[in-house]
Coordinates of C-alpha atoms in Angstrom, one line a residue:
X96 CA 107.4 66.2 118.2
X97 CA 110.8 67.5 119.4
X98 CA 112.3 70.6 117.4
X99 CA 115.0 68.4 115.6
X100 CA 112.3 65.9 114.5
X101 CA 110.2 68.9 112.6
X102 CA 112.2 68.1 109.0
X103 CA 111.2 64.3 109.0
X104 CA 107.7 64.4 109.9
X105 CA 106.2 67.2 108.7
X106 CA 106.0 65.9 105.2
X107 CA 103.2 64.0 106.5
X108 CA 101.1 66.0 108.3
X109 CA 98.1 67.8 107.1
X110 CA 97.8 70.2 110.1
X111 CA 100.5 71.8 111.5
X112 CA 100.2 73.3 115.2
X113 CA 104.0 74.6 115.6
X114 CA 105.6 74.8 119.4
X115 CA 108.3 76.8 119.0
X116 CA 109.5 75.8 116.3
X117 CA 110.1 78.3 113.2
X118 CA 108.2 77.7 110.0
X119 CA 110.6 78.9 106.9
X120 CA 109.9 78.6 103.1
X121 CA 111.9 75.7 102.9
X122 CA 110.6 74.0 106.1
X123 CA 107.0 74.5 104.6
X124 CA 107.6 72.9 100.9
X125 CA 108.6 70.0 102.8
X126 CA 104.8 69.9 104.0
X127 CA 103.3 68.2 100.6
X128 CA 100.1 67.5 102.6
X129 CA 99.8 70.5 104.7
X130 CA 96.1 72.3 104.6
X131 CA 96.4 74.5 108.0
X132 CA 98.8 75.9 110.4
X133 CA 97.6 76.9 113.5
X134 CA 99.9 79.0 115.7
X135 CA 98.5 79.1 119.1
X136 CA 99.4 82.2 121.4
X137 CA 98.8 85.8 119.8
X138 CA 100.8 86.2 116.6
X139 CA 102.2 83.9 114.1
X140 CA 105.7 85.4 113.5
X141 CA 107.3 82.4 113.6
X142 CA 105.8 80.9 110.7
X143 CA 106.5 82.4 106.9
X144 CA 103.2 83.6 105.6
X145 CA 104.0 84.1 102.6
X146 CA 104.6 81.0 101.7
X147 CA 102.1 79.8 103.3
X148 CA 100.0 81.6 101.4
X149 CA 101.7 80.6 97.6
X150 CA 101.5 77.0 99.0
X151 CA 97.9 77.0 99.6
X152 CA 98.4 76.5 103.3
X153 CA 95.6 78.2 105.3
X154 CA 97.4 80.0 108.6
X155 CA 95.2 80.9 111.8
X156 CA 96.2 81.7 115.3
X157 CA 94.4 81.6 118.6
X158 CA 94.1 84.9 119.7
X159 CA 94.1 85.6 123.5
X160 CA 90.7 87.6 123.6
X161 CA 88.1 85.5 124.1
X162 CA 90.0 82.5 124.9
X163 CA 91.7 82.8 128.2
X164 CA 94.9 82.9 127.3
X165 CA 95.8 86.2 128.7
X166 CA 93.9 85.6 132.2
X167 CA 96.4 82.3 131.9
X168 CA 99.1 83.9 131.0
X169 CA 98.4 86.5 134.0
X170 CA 97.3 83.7 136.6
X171 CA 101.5 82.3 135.9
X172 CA 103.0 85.4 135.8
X173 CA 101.5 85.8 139.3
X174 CA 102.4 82.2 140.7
X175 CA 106.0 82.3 138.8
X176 CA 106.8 85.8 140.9
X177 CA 105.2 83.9 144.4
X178 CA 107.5 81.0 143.7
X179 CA 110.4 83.2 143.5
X180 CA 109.6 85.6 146.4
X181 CA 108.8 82.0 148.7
X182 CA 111.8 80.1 147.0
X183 CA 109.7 77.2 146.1
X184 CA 112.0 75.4 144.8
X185 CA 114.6 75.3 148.0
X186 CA 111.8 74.5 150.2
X187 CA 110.9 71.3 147.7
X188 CA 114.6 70.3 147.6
X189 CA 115.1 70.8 151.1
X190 CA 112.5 68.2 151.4
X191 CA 112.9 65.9 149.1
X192 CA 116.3 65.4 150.9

């Protein structure tokens, strides 16, 4: 769901996979049925982990070893820099026109 939608659905859900989108105390005990958070990506500093924890909230990540997320993260990197050296973009608009 959209960021600004967050406070009036999470109540609801039992497993939270946050897009960034912080994860406070307060955001968190508004997540009565909550079980699991998983932050995808490597780290989960957006989400309070201590209060997960006191709230019985189990938190996990997906690391990137193992599970392609650096060689992704590589593989855009790479075509994001093409793009910009080939101007992409201006040769789509100048088509599209």
């Amino acid at each position: 769901c959209d960021r600004g939608e967050v406070d009036g659905v999470i109540g609801g859900a039992h497993v939270i996979v946050p897009l960034m989108c912080q994860l406070d105390r307060a955001r968190l005990e508004k997540a009565k049925l909550a079980r699991l958070i998983i932050q995808y990506g490597a780290g989960v500093e957006g989400v309070d982990a201590g209060a997960a924890r006191d709230l019985g909230i189990l938190l996990s990540n997906i690391p990137s070893r193992d599970t392609g997320n650096a060689e992704s993260c590589a593989e855009m990197a790479i075509f994001l820099t093409m793009a910009a050296l080939r101007r992409i973009r201006a040769m789509e608009e100048s088509i599209r026109t």
